[in-house]
PDB file of C-alpha atoms in Angstrom:
ATOM      1  CA  MET A   1      48.750  -3.968   0.726  1.00 75.00           C
ATOM      2  CA  SER A   2      45.379  -2.314   0.228  1.00 82.00           C
ATOM      3  CA  GLN A   3      42.841  -3.468  -2.304  1.00 89.00           C
ATOM      4  CA  ARG A   4      41.453  -1.103  -4.876  1.00 88.00           C
ATOM      5  CA  VAL A   5      37.703  -0.666  -5.018  1.00 87.00           C
ATOM      6  CA  ASP A   6      35.815   0.358  -8.121  1.00 88.00           C
ATOM      7  CA  ALA A   7      33.766   3.465  -7.518  1.00 89.00           C
ATOM      8  CA  PRO A   8      30.271   3.187  -8.981  1.00 90.00           C
ATOM      9  CA  VAL A   9      29.950   4.991 -12.311  1.00 92.00           C
ATOM     10  CA  ASP A  10      26.587   6.519 -13.138  1.00 95.00           C
ATOM     11  CA  ILE A  11      24.785   4.863 -16.059  1.00 96.00           C
ATOM     12  CA  LYS A  12      24.622   8.211 -17.864  1.00 97.00           C
ATOM     13  CA  VAL A  13      28.407   8.533 -17.752  1.00 97.00           C
ATOM     14  CA  ARG A  14      28.822   4.960 -18.991  1.00 97.00           C
ATOM     15  CA  LEU A  15      26.486   5.666 -21.933  1.00 98.00           C
ATOM     16  CA  ALA A  16      28.374   8.865 -22.769  1.00 98.00           C
ATOM     17  CA  ALA A  17      31.685   6.960 -22.631  1.00 98.00           C
ATOM     18  CA  LEU A  18      30.371   4.347 -25.082  1.00 98.00           C
ATOM     19  CA  TRP A  19      29.199   7.055 -27.498  1.00 98.00           C
ATOM     20  CA  ALA A  20      32.529   8.902 -27.169  1.00 98.00           C
ATOM     21  CA  SER A  21      34.425   5.680 -27.938  1.00 98.00           C
ATOM     22  CA  THR A  22      32.190   5.140 -30.956  1.00 97.00           C
ATOM     23  CA  MET A  23      32.974   8.632 -32.225  1.00 96.00           C
ATOM     24  CA  PHE A  24      36.721   8.129 -31.794  1.00 96.00           C
ATOM     25  CA  CYS A  25      36.454   4.971 -33.890  1.00 96.00           C
ATOM     26  CA  TYR A  26      34.521   6.898 -36.567  1.00 94.00           C
ATOM     27  CA  ILE A  27      37.180   9.593 -36.690  1.00 95.00           C
ATOM     28  CA  TYR A  28      40.142   7.205 -36.852  1.00 96.00           C
ATOM     29  CA  CYS A  29      38.447   5.019 -39.444  1.00 94.00           C
ATOM     30  CA  ASP A  30      37.706   8.040 -41.634  1.00 92.00           C
ATOM     31  CA  TYR A  31      41.304   9.203 -41.237  1.00 94.00           C
ATOM     32  CA  PHE A  32      42.723   5.800 -42.195  1.00 95.00           C
ATOM     33  CA  GLU A  33      40.337   5.693 -45.134  1.00 92.00           C
ATOM     34  CA  LEU A  34      42.218   8.623 -46.658  1.00 93.00           C
ATOM     35  CA  TYR A  35      45.082   6.167 -47.300  1.00 94.00           C
ATOM     36  CA  VAL A  36      42.935   3.884 -49.455  1.00 93.00           C
ATOM     37  CA  PRO A  37      44.293   4.166 -53.009  1.00 94.00           C
ATOM     38  CA  GLY A  38      42.170   6.508 -55.118  1.00 91.00           C
ATOM     39  CA  LYS A  39      40.228   7.933 -52.160  1.00 90.00           C
ATOM     40  CA  LEU A  40      41.784  11.401 -52.258  1.00 91.00           C
ATOM     41  CA  ASP A  41      41.561  11.524 -56.064  1.00 93.00           C
ATOM     42  CA  GLY A  42      37.849  10.746 -55.825  1.00 91.00           C
ATOM     43  CA  MET A  43      37.377  13.430 -53.181  1.00 90.00           C
ATOM     44  CA  LEU A  44      39.141  15.984 -55.401  1.00 91.00           C
ATOM     45  CA  ARG A  45      36.779  14.999 -58.252  1.00 92.00           C
ATOM     46  CA  GLY A  46      33.768  15.543 -55.978  1.00 91.00           C
ATOM     47  CA  GLN A  47      32.955  11.845 -55.552  1.00 89.00           C
ATOM     48  CA  MET A  48      31.840  10.318 -52.266  1.00 84.00           C
ATOM     49  CA  GLY A  49      32.501   6.612 -52.611  1.00 78.00           C
ATOM     50  CA  PRO A  50      29.429   4.525 -53.420  1.00 78.00           C
ATOM     51  CA  LEU A  51      27.179   7.569 -52.955  1.00 80.00           C
ATOM     52  CA  GLY A  52      28.506   9.102 -56.156  1.00 86.00           C
ATOM     53  CA  ALA A  53      28.806  12.806 -56.845  1.00 91.00           C
ATOM     54  CA  VAL A  54      28.830  15.060 -53.819  1.00 92.00           C
ATOM     55  CA  SER A  55      25.695  17.162 -53.435  1.00 93.00           C
ATOM     56  CA  GLN A  56      24.106  19.323 -50.768  1.00 93.00           C
ATOM     57  CA  GLY A  57      21.751  16.464 -49.890  1.00 93.00           C
ATOM     58  CA  ILE A  58      24.508  13.871 -49.526  1.00 92.00           C
ATOM     59  CA  LEU A  59      26.579  16.184 -47.341  1.00 93.00           C
ATOM     60  CA  VAL A  60      23.585  17.062 -45.149  1.00 95.00           C
ATOM     61  CA  GLY A  61      22.674  13.373 -44.843  1.00 93.00           C
ATOM     62  CA  THR A  62      26.174  12.263 -43.905  1.00 91.00           C
ATOM     63  CA  SER A  63      26.473  15.219 -41.530  1.00 94.00           C
ATOM     64  CA  LEU A  64      23.304  14.113 -39.737  1.00 95.00           C
ATOM     65  CA  LEU A  65      24.572  10.541 -39.648  1.00 92.00           C
ATOM     66  CA  MET A  66      27.674  11.741 -37.789  1.00 93.00           C
ATOM     67  CA  ALA A  67      26.030  14.511 -35.735  1.00 96.00           C
ATOM     68  CA  VAL A  68      23.547  12.199 -33.997  1.00 97.00           C
ATOM     69  CA  PRO A  69      26.127   9.964 -32.238  1.00 96.00           C
ATOM     70  CA  SER A  70      28.173  13.083 -31.442  1.00 96.00           C
ATOM     71  CA  LEU A  71      25.137  14.636 -29.760  1.00 97.00           C
ATOM     72  CA  MET A  72      24.385  11.380 -27.944  1.00 98.00           C
ATOM     73  CA  ILE A  73      27.530  11.924 -25.844  1.00 98.00           C
ATOM     74  CA  ALA A  74      25.977  15.039 -24.304  1.00 98.00           C
ATOM     75  CA  LEU A  75      22.365  13.844 -24.437  1.00 98.00           C
ATOM     76  CA  SER A  76      23.261  10.681 -22.507  1.00 98.00           C
ATOM     77  CA  VAL A  77      24.359  12.860 -19.606  1.00 97.00           C
ATOM     78  CA  LEU A  78      21.811  15.664 -19.914  1.00 97.00           C
ATOM     79  CA  LEU A  79      18.478  13.963 -20.675  1.00 97.00           C
ATOM     80  CA  PRO A  80      16.256  12.771 -17.825  1.00 96.00           C
ATOM     81  CA  ALA A  81      16.185   8.983 -17.377  1.00 95.00           C
ATOM     82  CA  ARG A  82      12.610   8.554 -18.636  1.00 94.00           C
ATOM     83  CA  LEU A  83      13.635  10.040 -22.014  1.00 97.00           C
ATOM     84  CA  ASN A  84      17.291   9.002 -21.984  1.00 97.00           C
ATOM     85  CA  ARG A  85      16.599   5.278 -21.889  1.00 97.00           C
ATOM     86  CA  PRO A  86      14.328   5.016 -24.968  1.00 97.00           C
ATOM     87  CA  VAL A  87      16.442   7.472 -26.983  1.00 98.00           C
ATOM     88  CA  ASN A  88      19.603   5.448 -26.332  1.00 98.00           C
ATOM     89  CA  ILE A  89      17.816   2.196 -27.158  1.00 98.00           C
ATOM     90  CA  ALA A  90      16.423   3.564 -30.443  1.00 98.00           C
ATOM     91  CA  VAL A  91      19.525   5.435 -31.623  1.00 98.00           C
ATOM     92  CA  GLY A  92      21.902   2.708 -30.429  1.00 98.00           C
ATOM     93  CA  GLY A  93      19.812   0.025 -32.140  1.00 98.00           C
ATOM     94  CA  PHE A  94      19.742   1.935 -35.424  1.00 98.00           C
ATOM     95  CA  TYR A  95      23.507   2.465 -35.428  1.00 97.00           C
ATOM     96  CA  ALA A  96      24.270  -1.101 -34.301  1.00 97.00           C
ATOM     97  CA  PHE A  97      22.244  -2.422 -37.247  1.00 97.00           C
ATOM     98  CA  LEU A  98      23.729   0.047 -39.749  1.00 95.00           C
ATOM     99  CA  LEU A  99      27.308  -0.559 -38.626  1.00 95.00           C
ATOM    100  CA  ALA A 100      26.880  -4.335 -38.621  1.00 95.00           C
ATOM    101  CA  LEU A 101      25.765  -4.086 -42.262  1.00 94.00           C
ATOM    102  CA  ILE A 102      28.845  -2.043 -43.101  1.00 89.00           C
ATOM    103  CA  ALA A 103      31.113  -4.470 -41.215  1.00 88.00           C
ATOM    104  CA  PHE A 104      29.930  -7.384 -43.347  1.00 89.00           C
ATOM    105  CA  THR A 105      29.933  -5.577 -46.700  1.00 89.00           C
ATOM    106  CA  SER A 106      33.161  -3.570 -46.744  1.00 86.00           C
ATOM    107  CA  ALA A 107      35.971  -4.659 -49.051  1.00 88.00           C
ATOM    108  CA  TRP A 108      38.655  -3.186 -46.775  1.00 91.00           C
ATOM    109  CA  TYR A 109      39.477  -5.160 -43.624  1.00 94.00           C
ATOM    110  CA  PHE A 110      40.315  -2.098 -41.506  1.00 94.00           C
ATOM    111  CA  TYR A 111      36.906  -0.625 -42.355  1.00 93.00           C
ATOM    112  CA  SER A 112      35.156  -3.869 -41.402  1.00 95.00           C
ATOM    113  CA  LEU A 113      37.156  -3.986 -38.173  1.00 96.00           C
ATOM    114  CA  PHE A 114      36.193  -0.454 -37.183  1.00 96.00           C
ATOM    115  CA  ALA A 115      32.556  -0.946 -38.214  1.00 96.00           C
ATOM    116  CA  GLY A 116      32.435  -4.161 -36.174  1.00 96.00           C
ATOM    117  CA  ILE A 117      33.832  -2.385 -33.106  1.00 97.00           C
ATOM    118  CA  GLU A 118      31.400   0.503 -33.619  1.00 97.00           C
ATOM    119  CA  ALA A 119      28.476  -1.932 -33.962  1.00 97.00           C
ATOM    120  CA  LEU A 120      29.551  -3.669 -30.743  1.00 97.00           C
ATOM    121  CA  LEU A 121      29.783  -0.328 -28.908  1.00 98.00           C
ATOM    122  CA  ALA A 122      26.311   0.676 -30.161  1.00 98.00           C
ATOM    123  CA  ALA A 123      24.937  -2.722 -29.098  1.00 98.00           C
ATOM    124  CA  LEU A 124      26.446  -2.162 -25.647  1.00 98.00           C
ATOM    125  CA  VAL A 125      24.623   1.185 -25.519  1.00 98.00           C
ATOM    126  CA  VAL A 126      21.352  -0.633 -26.221  1.00 98.00           C
ATOM    127  CA  ARG A 127      22.066  -3.303 -23.599  1.00 98.00           C
ATOM    128  CA  LEU A 128      23.045  -0.761 -20.956  1.00 97.00           C
ATOM    129  CA  ALA A 129      20.005   1.417 -21.644  1.00 97.00           C
ATOM    130  CA  TRP A 130      17.709  -1.631 -21.791  1.00 97.00           C
ATOM    131  CA  THR A 131      18.892  -2.843 -18.384  1.00 96.00           C
ATOM    132  CA  TRP A 132      18.723   0.648 -16.821  1.00 95.00           C
ATOM    133  CA  PRO A 133      17.728   0.006 -13.216  1.00 89.00           C
ATOM    134  CA  ALA A 134      14.298   1.239 -12.203  1.00 85.00           C
ATOM    135  CA  HIS A 135      13.900   2.711  -8.746  1.00 74.00           C
ATOM    136  CA  ARG A 136      10.419   2.135  -7.452  1.00 62.00           C
ATOM    137  CA  THR A 137       8.893   4.706  -5.198  1.00 61.00           C
ATOM    138  CA  SER A 138       6.988   3.426  -2.218  1.00 57.00           C
ATOM    139  CA  PRO A 139       3.285   4.301  -2.059  1.00 60.00           C
ATOM    140  CA  ALA A 140       2.535   7.247   0.231  1.00 56.00           C
TER     141      ALA A 140
END
């Protein structure tokens, strides 16, 4: 019987996979949130949870909050390493902190669970980017 060997996966692909997993958690959490009693009624009244009445500013802000991790999937693959590493550390750190706050303050367990998973995924992004191997060039 032959043994299976793991093929090396590029760090950029691993970062993109972590961001994609984070986005899937966001989407499923938001979908499940629609089942929270009163959520749809509030949406129909133009209310956005603790943010209050829906406005252009709130929708732009929440759109940016969701667009950045979505873009990080592509940026993690497309950016050069010298820019990719600090961007993933900064963005991943911000989202890990934000999601950890949400995980500890939500009244709904499913929301805390998803936020905790999302915070862990963002922290893994930071760790992976932080430990990005450096290839030294030999002096000519």
